[in-house]
Tab-separated table of C-alpha atoms and ligand atoms in Angstrom:
chain	number	residue	atom	x	y	z
A	1	UNK	CA	73.833	-11.196	-40.145
A	2	UNK	CA	73.393	-10.049	-36.590
A	3	UNK	CA	71.135	-12.168	-34.413
A	4	UNK	CA	69.151	-10.252	-31.828
A	5	UNK	CA	68.297	-12.073	-28.597
A	6	UNK	CA	66.284	-10.926	-25.615
A	7	UNK	CA	67.048	-11.976	-22.065
A	8	UNK	CA	65.348	-10.884	-18.886
A	9	UNK	CA	67.791	-10.378	-16.026
A	10	UNK	CA	70.812	-8.615	-14.619
A	11	UNK	CA	73.338	-7.663	-17.304
A	12	UNK	CA	76.238	-8.007	-14.837
A	13	UNK	CA	75.586	-11.785	-14.763
A	14	UNK	CA	75.928	-12.127	-18.529
A	15	UNK	CA	78.825	-13.550	-20.439
A	16	UNK	CA	79.620	-11.637	-23.644
A	17	UNK	CA	82.611	-10.138	-25.445
A	18	UNK	CA	81.334	-6.677	-24.566
A	19	UNK	CA	78.791	-5.456	-22.048
A	20	UNK	CA	77.337	-2.002	-22.683
A	21	UNK	CA	76.911	0.407	-19.789
A	22	UNK	CA	74.257	3.139	-19.705
A	23	UNK	CA	76.702	5.655	-18.255
A	24	UNK	CA	76.642	9.410	-17.802
A	25	UNK	CA	78.914	11.998	-19.300
A	26	UNK	CA	81.283	12.029	-16.308
A	27	UNK	CA	82.095	8.302	-16.758
A	28	UNK	CA	82.593	8.195	-12.997
A	29	UNK	CA	79.714	5.873	-12.182
A	30	UNK	CA	76.185	6.388	-10.948
A	31	UNK	CA	73.047	4.442	-10.118
A	32	UNK	CA	71.043	1.923	-12.130
A	33	UNK	CA	72.921	-0.388	-14.446
A	34	UNK	CA	76.014	1.864	-14.209
A	35	UNK	CA	76.217	1.333	-10.439
A	36	UNK	CA	75.693	-2.405	-10.847
A	37	UNK	CA	78.447	-2.724	-13.485
A	38	UNK	CA	81.005	-0.846	-11.376
A	39	UNK	CA	80.058	-2.791	-8.235
A	40	UNK	CA	80.352	-6.195	-9.819
A	41	UNK	CA	83.172	-5.337	-12.237
A	42	UNK	CA	85.375	-3.893	-9.491
A	43	UNK	CA	87.713	-0.872	-9.357
A	44	UNK	CA	89.614	-1.623	-12.597
A	45	UNK	CA	86.700	-0.248	-14.626
A	46	UNK	CA	86.648	3.073	-12.781
A	47	UNK	CA	90.437	3.350	-13.035
A	48	UNK	CA	90.162	2.947	-16.818
A	49	UNK	CA	87.275	5.422	-16.964
A	50	UNK	CA	89.350	8.032	-15.130
A	51	UNK	CA	92.190	7.626	-17.612
A	52	UNK	CA	89.844	7.889	-20.570
A	53	UNK	CA	88.101	10.892	-19.099
A	54	UNK	CA	91.380	12.761	-18.755
A	55	UNK	CA	91.789	12.582	-22.531
A	56	UNK	CA	88.300	13.921	-23.297
A	57	UNK	CA	87.435	17.559	-24.006
A	58	UNK	CA	85.636	19.670	-21.406
A	59	UNK	CA	81.894	19.198	-21.508
A	60	UNK	CA	79.513	22.117	-21.173
A	61	UNK	CA	77.062	19.833	-19.445
A	62	UNK	CA	76.106	19.991	-15.794
A	63	UNK	CA	75.132	17.092	-13.589
A	64	UNK	CA	71.529	16.794	-12.387
A	65	UNK	CA	72.661	18.602	-9.214
A	66	UNK	CA	73.925	21.537	-11.319
A	67	UNK	CA	77.648	20.889	-10.870
A	68	UNK	CA	79.739	21.231	-14.042
A	69	UNK	CA	80.792	17.801	-15.269
A	70	UNK	CA	84.205	18.982	-16.439
A	71	UNK	CA	85.717	16.606	-18.912
A	72	UNK	CA	83.061	14.337	-20.284
A	73	UNK	CA	81.796	12.022	-22.981
A	74	UNK	CA	79.150	13.596	-25.195
A	75	UNK	CA	75.639	12.165	-25.254
A	76	UNK	CA	75.271	9.544	-27.971
A	77	UNK	CA	78.964	8.596	-27.949
A	78	UNK	CA	80.615	5.374	-26.725
A	79	UNK	CA	84.036	4.362	-25.375
A	80	UNK	CA	85.468	1.056	-24.166
A	81	UNK	CA	87.287	0.038	-20.993
A	82	UNK	CA	88.318	-3.218	-19.405
A	83	UNK	CA	85.443	-5.293	-18.008
A	84	UNK	CA	87.302	-5.935	-14.746
A	85	UNK	CA	85.794	-8.933	-13.017
A	86	UNK	CA	82.749	-9.179	-15.276
A	87	UNK	CA	82.529	-12.176	-17.577
A	88	UNK	CA	83.396	-10.055	-20.610
A	89	UNK	CA	86.457	-8.592	-22.281
A	90	UNK	CA	85.225	-5.028	-22.470
A	91	UNK	CA	82.651	-2.649	-21.092
A	92	UNK	CA	81.437	-0.167	-23.679
A	93	UNK	CA	80.195	2.970	-21.927
A	94	UNK	CA	77.610	4.994	-23.776
A	95	UNK	CA	75.800	8.125	-22.647
A	96	UNK	CA	72.088	8.102	-23.341
A	97	UNK	CA	70.038	11.284	-23.565
A	98	UNK	CA	67.586	12.241	-20.819
A	99	UNK	CA	64.087	12.057	-22.194
A	100	UNK	CA	62.599	15.481	-22.914
A	101	UNK	CA	59.010	16.458	-23.507
A	102	UNK	CA	60.058	19.558	-25.471
A	103	UNK	CA	62.805	18.254	-27.689
A	104	UNK	CA	63.053	15.078	-29.786
A	105	UNK	CA	66.304	13.423	-28.715
A	106	UNK	CA	65.640	10.096	-30.479
A	107	UNK	CA	68.606	10.547	-32.811
A	108	UNK	CA	70.911	10.713	-29.789
A	109	UNK	CA	69.452	7.517	-28.357
A	110	UNK	CA	69.846	5.756	-31.722
A	111	UNK	CA	73.427	7.041	-31.816
A	112	UNK	CA	74.192	5.217	-28.530
A	113	UNK	CA	73.447	1.865	-30.167
A	114	UNK	CA	75.191	2.734	-33.431
A	115	UNK	CA	78.318	4.091	-31.736
A	116	UNK	CA	78.480	1.150	-29.311
A	117	UNK	CA	78.372	-1.254	-32.249
A	118	UNK	CA	81.045	0.770	-34.046
A	119	UNK	CA	83.295	0.513	-30.990
A	120	UNK	CA	82.467	-3.216	-30.734
A	121	UNK	CA	83.539	-3.667	-34.366
A	122	UNK	CA	86.793	-1.815	-33.700
A	123	UNK	CA	87.502	-4.080	-30.747
A	124	UNK	CA	86.557	-7.248	-32.602
A	125	UNK	CA	83.703	-8.100	-30.233
A	126	UNK	CA	81.332	-10.702	-31.640
A	127	UNK	CA	78.753	-10.795	-28.840
A	128	UNK	CA	77.461	-7.601	-27.276
A	129	UNK	CA	74.986	-7.266	-24.391
A	130	UNK	CA	72.975	-4.039	-24.134
A	131	UNK	CA	70.709	-2.721	-21.392
A	132	UNK	CA	67.732	-0.502	-22.300
A	133	UNK	CA	69.741	2.734	-22.529
A	134	UNK	CA	67.951	5.837	-21.129
A	135	UNK	CA	64.917	3.775	-20.063
A	136	UNK	CA	65.585	4.088	-16.315
A	137	UNK	CA	66.837	7.183	-14.500
A	138	UNK	CA	66.889	9.134	-17.775
A	139	UNK	CA	63.141	8.663	-18.077
A	140	UNK	CA	62.676	7.453	-21.646
A	141	UNK	CA	59.233	5.848	-22.143
A	142	UNK	CA	59.873	2.101	-22.310
A	143	UNK	CA	57.966	1.418	-25.507
A	144	UNK	CA	59.750	4.155	-27.439
A	145	UNK	CA	63.141	3.201	-25.980
A	146	UNK	CA	62.573	-0.393	-27.117
A	147	UNK	CA	61.452	0.682	-30.596
A	148	UNK	CA	64.562	2.838	-31.108
A	149	UNK	CA	66.897	0.171	-29.708
A	150	UNK	CA	65.589	-2.651	-31.878
A	151	UNK	CA	65.246	-0.587	-35.067
A	152	UNK	CA	68.713	0.933	-34.727
A	153	UNK	CA	70.420	-2.413	-34.200
A	154	UNK	CA	68.512	-3.887	-37.149
A	155	UNK	CA	69.581	-0.988	-39.371
A	156	UNK	CA	73.236	-0.818	-38.325
A	157	UNK	CA	75.902	-2.505	-40.413
A	158	UNK	CA	78.174	-4.393	-38.058
A	159	UNK	CA	80.149	-7.610	-37.876
A	160	UNK	CA	78.842	-8.268	-34.365
A	161	UNK	CA	77.199	-11.689	-34.551
A	162	UNK	CA	74.924	-11.476	-31.556
A	163	UNK	CA	73.289	-8.502	-29.923
A	164	UNK	CA	71.672	-9.478	-26.663
A	165	UNK	CA	69.287	-7.063	-25.008
A	166	UNK	CA	69.340	-7.779	-21.286
A	167	UNK	CA	66.198	-6.330	-19.794
A	168	UNK	CA	65.858	-5.975	-16.076
A	169	UNK	CA	62.115	-6.248	-15.649
A	170	UNK	CA	59.206	-7.955	-17.253
A	171	UNK	CA	57.658	-4.769	-18.650
A	172	UNK	CA	60.834	-3.777	-20.463
A	173	UNK	CA	61.269	-7.314	-21.741
A	174	UNK	CA	57.741	-7.320	-23.166
A	175	UNK	CA	58.249	-3.958	-24.875
A	176	UNK	CA	61.376	-5.229	-26.622
A	177	UNK	CA	59.654	-8.491	-27.583
A	178	UNK	CA	56.845	-6.539	-29.201
A	179	UNK	CA	59.242	-4.579	-31.393
A	180	UNK	CA	61.294	-7.591	-32.351
A	181	UNK	CA	58.295	-9.322	-33.879
B	201	LIG	N1	70.946	-5.192	-15.585
B	201	LIG	C1	70.179	-4.854	-16.653
B	201	LIG	N2	69.410	-3.755	-16.689
B	201	LIG	C2	69.410	-2.964	-15.597
B	201	LIG	C3	70.183	-3.232	-14.444
B	201	LIG	C4	70.981	-4.395	-14.470
B	201	LIG	N3	71.763	-4.761	-13.433
B	201	LIG	N4	69.961	-2.237	-13.536
B	201	LIG	C5	69.075	-1.389	-14.098
B	201	LIG	N5	68.727	-1.827	-15.328
B	201	LIG	P1	69.449	3.185	-15.920
B	201	LIG	P2	69.611	5.416	-17.847
B	201	LIG	C6	67.811	-1.262	-16.328
B	201	LIG	O1	68.745	4.037	-14.938
B	201	LIG	O2	68.134	5.563	-17.847
B	201	LIG	C7	72.966	6.193	-13.923
B	201	LIG	O3	73.030	6.881	-12.697
B	201	LIG	C8	66.777	-0.260	-15.882
B	201	LIG	O4	65.658	-0.934	-15.320
B	201	LIG	O5	70.485	2.276	-15.440
B	201	LIG	O6	70.336	5.421	-19.153
B	201	LIG	C9	74.012	6.672	-14.899
B	201	LIG	O7	75.204	7.013	-14.243
B	201	LIG	C10	66.430	0.408	-17.197
B	201	LIG	O8	65.526	-0.400	-17.945
B	201	LIG	O9	70.131	4.077	-17.095
B	201	LIG	C11	73.345	7.868	-15.497
B	201	LIG	O10	73.493	9.004	-14.669
B	201	LIG	C12	67.775	0.414	-17.946
B	201	LIG	O11	68.594	-0.542	-17.271
B	201	LIG	C13	71.888	7.472	-15.565
B	201	LIG	O12	71.720	6.507	-14.538
B	201	LIG	C14	68.483	1.749	-17.932
B	201	LIG	O13	68.311	2.369	-16.677
B	201	LIG	C15	71.548	6.820	-16.875
B	201	LIG	O14	70.171	6.571	-16.935
């Protein structure tokens, strides 16, 4: 049985076996929770990301500025690195989809949670902290992001004992609380 807990706060202050990062395909850092994780976790995380990235296939994706990403992690996938100076053993980087008004990308968002838990199982992580993937810069409506996150974790078979959603603001926290009821 996996226990789901909700916490309001900064995920970089959490203690867990694995902390999930809402990364982008380049794995080279960014804003939001990604920026915070690299800042607080220190350069060891980026060094690991660079190594991992070198082993990935070329992505056809382009960054928001239009530059080709080069080698990249596909949306919906997850990979693990060291957690550097964070109070965790691993950071699991997953790439959420940008929200789209034209196309339903919910399956990709669900995949982020499922794949992160699969990687956590492979690592032997028992406690995993997740942010609200795609619910910031990637524009996913909070209520729908919370619904997908909670439902996917509840439906995924995993040996992870505790999934902790660490929600930055009150609105996001309330959306998750509503779906956990
Ligand atoms: N702790 C917990 N949650 C946080 C923190 C934090 N320290 N900081 C932000 N959040 P976002 P995305 C919340 O934008 O939407 C990056 O540039 C935030 O309020 O971090 O998946 C990446 O490199 C929101 O609820 O991730 C990608 O390019 C949630 O975390 C892109 O942003 C996710 O917001 C990914 O966008």
